[in-house]
Each structure stands twice: as C-alpha cells, then as structure tokens.
C-alpha positions as YAML, in Angstrom:
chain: A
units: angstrom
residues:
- id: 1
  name: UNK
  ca: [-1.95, 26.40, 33.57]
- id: 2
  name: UNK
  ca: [-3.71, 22.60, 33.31]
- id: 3
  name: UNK
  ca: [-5.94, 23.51, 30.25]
- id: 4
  name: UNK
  ca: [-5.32, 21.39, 27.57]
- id: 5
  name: UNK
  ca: [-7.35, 22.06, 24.14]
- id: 6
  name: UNK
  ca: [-8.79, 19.12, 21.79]
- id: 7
  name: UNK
  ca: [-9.39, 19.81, 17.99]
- id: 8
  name: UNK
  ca: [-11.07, 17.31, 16.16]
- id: 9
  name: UNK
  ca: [-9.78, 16.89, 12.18]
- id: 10
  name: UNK
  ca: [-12.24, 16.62, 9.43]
- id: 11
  name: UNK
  ca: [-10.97, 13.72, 6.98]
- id: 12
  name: UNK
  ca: [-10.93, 15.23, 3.92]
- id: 13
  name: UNK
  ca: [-9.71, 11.94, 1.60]
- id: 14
  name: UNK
  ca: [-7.98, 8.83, 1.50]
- id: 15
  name: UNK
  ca: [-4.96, 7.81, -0.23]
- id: 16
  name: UNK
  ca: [-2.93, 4.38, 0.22]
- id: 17
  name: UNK
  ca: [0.59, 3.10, -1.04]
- id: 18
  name: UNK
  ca: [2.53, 0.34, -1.61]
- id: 19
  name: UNK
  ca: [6.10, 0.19, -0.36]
- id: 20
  name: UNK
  ca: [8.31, -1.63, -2.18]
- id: 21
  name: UNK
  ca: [10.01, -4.40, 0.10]
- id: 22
  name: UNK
  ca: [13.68, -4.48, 1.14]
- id: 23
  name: UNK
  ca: [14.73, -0.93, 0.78]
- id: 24
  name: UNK
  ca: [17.67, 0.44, 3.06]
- id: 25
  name: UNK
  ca: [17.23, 3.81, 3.01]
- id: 26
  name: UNK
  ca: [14.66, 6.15, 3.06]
- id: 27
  name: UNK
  ca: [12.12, 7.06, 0.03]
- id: 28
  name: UNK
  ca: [9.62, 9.56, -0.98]
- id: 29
  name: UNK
  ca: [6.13, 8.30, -2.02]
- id: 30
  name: UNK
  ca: [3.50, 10.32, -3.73]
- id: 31
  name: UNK
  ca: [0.04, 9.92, -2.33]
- id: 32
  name: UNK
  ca: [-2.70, 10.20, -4.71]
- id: 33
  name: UNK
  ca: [-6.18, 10.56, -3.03]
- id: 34
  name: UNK
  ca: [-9.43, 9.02, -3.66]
- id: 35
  name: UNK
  ca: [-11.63, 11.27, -5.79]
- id: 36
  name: UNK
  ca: [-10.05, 14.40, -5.68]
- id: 37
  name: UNK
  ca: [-7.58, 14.53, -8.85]
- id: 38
  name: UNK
  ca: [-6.23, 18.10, -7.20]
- id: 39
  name: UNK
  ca: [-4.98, 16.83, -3.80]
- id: 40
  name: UNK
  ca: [-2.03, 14.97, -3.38]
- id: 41
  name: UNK
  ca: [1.02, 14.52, -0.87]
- id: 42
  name: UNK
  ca: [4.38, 13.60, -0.69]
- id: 43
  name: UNK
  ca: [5.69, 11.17, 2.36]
- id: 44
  name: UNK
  ca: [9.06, 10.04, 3.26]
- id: 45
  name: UNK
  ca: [9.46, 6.37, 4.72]
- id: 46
  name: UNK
  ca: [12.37, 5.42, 6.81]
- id: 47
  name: UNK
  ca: [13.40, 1.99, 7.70]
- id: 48
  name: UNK
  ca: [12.28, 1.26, 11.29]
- id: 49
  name: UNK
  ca: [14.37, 0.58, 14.29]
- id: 50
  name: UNK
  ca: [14.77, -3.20, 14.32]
- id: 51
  name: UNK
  ca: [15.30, -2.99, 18.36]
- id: 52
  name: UNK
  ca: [11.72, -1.10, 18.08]
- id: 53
  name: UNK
  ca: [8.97, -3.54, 19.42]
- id: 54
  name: UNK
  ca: [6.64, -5.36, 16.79]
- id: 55
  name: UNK
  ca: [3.22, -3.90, 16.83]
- id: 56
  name: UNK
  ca: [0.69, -6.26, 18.00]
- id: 57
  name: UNK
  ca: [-0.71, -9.51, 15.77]
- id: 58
  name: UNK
  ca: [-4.34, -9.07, 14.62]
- id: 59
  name: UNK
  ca: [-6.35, -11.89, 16.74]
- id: 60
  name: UNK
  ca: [-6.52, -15.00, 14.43]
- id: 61
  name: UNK
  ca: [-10.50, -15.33, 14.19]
- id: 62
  name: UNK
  ca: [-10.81, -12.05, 12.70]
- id: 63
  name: UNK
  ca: [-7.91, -12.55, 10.52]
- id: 64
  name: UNK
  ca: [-8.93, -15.50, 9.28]
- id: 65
  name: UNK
  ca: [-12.37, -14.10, 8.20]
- id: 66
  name: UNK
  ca: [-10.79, -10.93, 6.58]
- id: 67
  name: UNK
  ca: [-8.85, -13.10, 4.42]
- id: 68
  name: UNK
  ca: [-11.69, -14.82, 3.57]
- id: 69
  name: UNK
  ca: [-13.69, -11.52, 2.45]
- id: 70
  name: UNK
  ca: [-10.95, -10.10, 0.92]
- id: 71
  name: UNK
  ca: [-10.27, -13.12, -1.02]
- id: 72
  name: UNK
  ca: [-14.30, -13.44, -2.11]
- id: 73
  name: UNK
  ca: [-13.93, -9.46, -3.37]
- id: 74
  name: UNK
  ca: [-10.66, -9.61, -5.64]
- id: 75
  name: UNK
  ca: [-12.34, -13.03, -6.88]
- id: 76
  name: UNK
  ca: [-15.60, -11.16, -7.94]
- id: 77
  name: UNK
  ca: [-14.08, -7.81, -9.47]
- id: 78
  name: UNK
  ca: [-11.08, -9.88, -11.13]
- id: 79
  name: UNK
  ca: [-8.63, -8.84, -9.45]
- id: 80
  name: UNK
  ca: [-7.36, -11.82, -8.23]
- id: 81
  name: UNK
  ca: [-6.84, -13.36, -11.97]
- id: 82
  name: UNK
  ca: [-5.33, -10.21, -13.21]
- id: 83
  name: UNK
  ca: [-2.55, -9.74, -10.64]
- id: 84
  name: UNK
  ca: [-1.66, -14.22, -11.16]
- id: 85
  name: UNK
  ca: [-1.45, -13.28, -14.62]
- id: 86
  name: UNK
  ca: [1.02, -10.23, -14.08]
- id: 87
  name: UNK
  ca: [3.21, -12.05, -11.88]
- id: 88
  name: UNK
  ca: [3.07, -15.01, -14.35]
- id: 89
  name: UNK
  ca: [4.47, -12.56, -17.23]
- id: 90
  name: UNK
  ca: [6.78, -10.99, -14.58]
- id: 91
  name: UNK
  ca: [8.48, -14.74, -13.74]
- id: 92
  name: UNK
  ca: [8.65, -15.59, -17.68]
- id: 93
  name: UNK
  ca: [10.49, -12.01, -18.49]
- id: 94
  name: UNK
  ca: [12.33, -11.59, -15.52]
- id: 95
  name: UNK
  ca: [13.12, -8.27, -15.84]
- id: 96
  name: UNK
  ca: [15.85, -6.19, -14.06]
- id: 97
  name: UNK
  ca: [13.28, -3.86, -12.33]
- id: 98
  name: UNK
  ca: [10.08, -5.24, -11.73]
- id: 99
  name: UNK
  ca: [8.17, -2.66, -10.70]
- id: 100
  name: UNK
  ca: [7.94, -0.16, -13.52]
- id: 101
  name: UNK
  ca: [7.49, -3.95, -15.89]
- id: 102
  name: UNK
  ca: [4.75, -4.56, -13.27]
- id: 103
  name: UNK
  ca: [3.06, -0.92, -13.67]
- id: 104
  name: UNK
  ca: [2.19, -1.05, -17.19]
- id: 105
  name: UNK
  ca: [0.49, -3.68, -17.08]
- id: 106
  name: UNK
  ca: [-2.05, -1.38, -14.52]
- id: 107
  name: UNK
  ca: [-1.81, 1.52, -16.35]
...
C-alpha cells in the first residue's frame, strides 16, 4: 500500500541543441548524440508560460568564473575566432534566413 519503487537510469549518451530565439509556436528538434552515429531523438519545444516563475540565477562568483573558463577554451580550440568571423559574414550578407546561411559555414 506505501511501497514506492526507485529505478536508477543508466545514461547511455549525450546530445545538446540550440533553439533558435523568438519562436511562437512549438518546434521539433532532432537530437544527435555524442558518439553513437545510430541513436538519435526527436523533441518538441513549446513556448513557456510567461506567468510560470523564472528558474533561479546561477550565484555570480561561479558565474563569473565559468565565463572565464569557457571563454579561455573557445579561445584555445578557435572557436571563438571562427564563430566572430561567421557572424561578421552573416552582418555583411544579411540574409533572409540566417540560420541555414549560418550552418554552412559549420558543415
């Protein structure tokens, strides 16, 4: 009648993405995972309640030092120059979609 039961998940992979800003309705993203080319999923995103409560600020001392390593690791792999130099092309050619101009210069 009380029990409850537990099961603990495995994490199989890890998969990010990027959500394009300032879209109204909901949209399907495919999620590509981290070294296994055969696994993949498909999420839906939703625009969020704006009466929903903001989820909580990161504390500003550890902010401040993530920034800091992030910064130091797209500095050393490149990164950093390469994505100036996309959105430098992306300002001169203004096109009407940016994203898809913006992916191929990744691809």
């Amino acid at each position: 009648d009380m029990l409850m039961k537990f099961d603990i998940l495995t994490k199989v992979a890890s998969g990010y993405i990027v959500l394009k800003p300032d879209q109204g309705t909901s949209r399907n993203y495919k999620v590509c995972f981290s070294g296994k080319t055969d696994l993949a999923c498909e999420v839906e995103v939703k625009p969020v309640d704006p009466s929903a409560p903001a989820p909580p600020a990161p504390a500003e001392a550890d902010a401040g030092a993530n920034a800091k390593d992030a910064k130091a690791y797209l500095e050393s792999k490149g990164v950093l120059q390469f994505v100036q130099g996309v959105l430098q092309v992306l300002v001169k050619e203004r096109p009407a979609d940016p994203f898809p101009f913006m992916a191929r210069h990744f691809l």
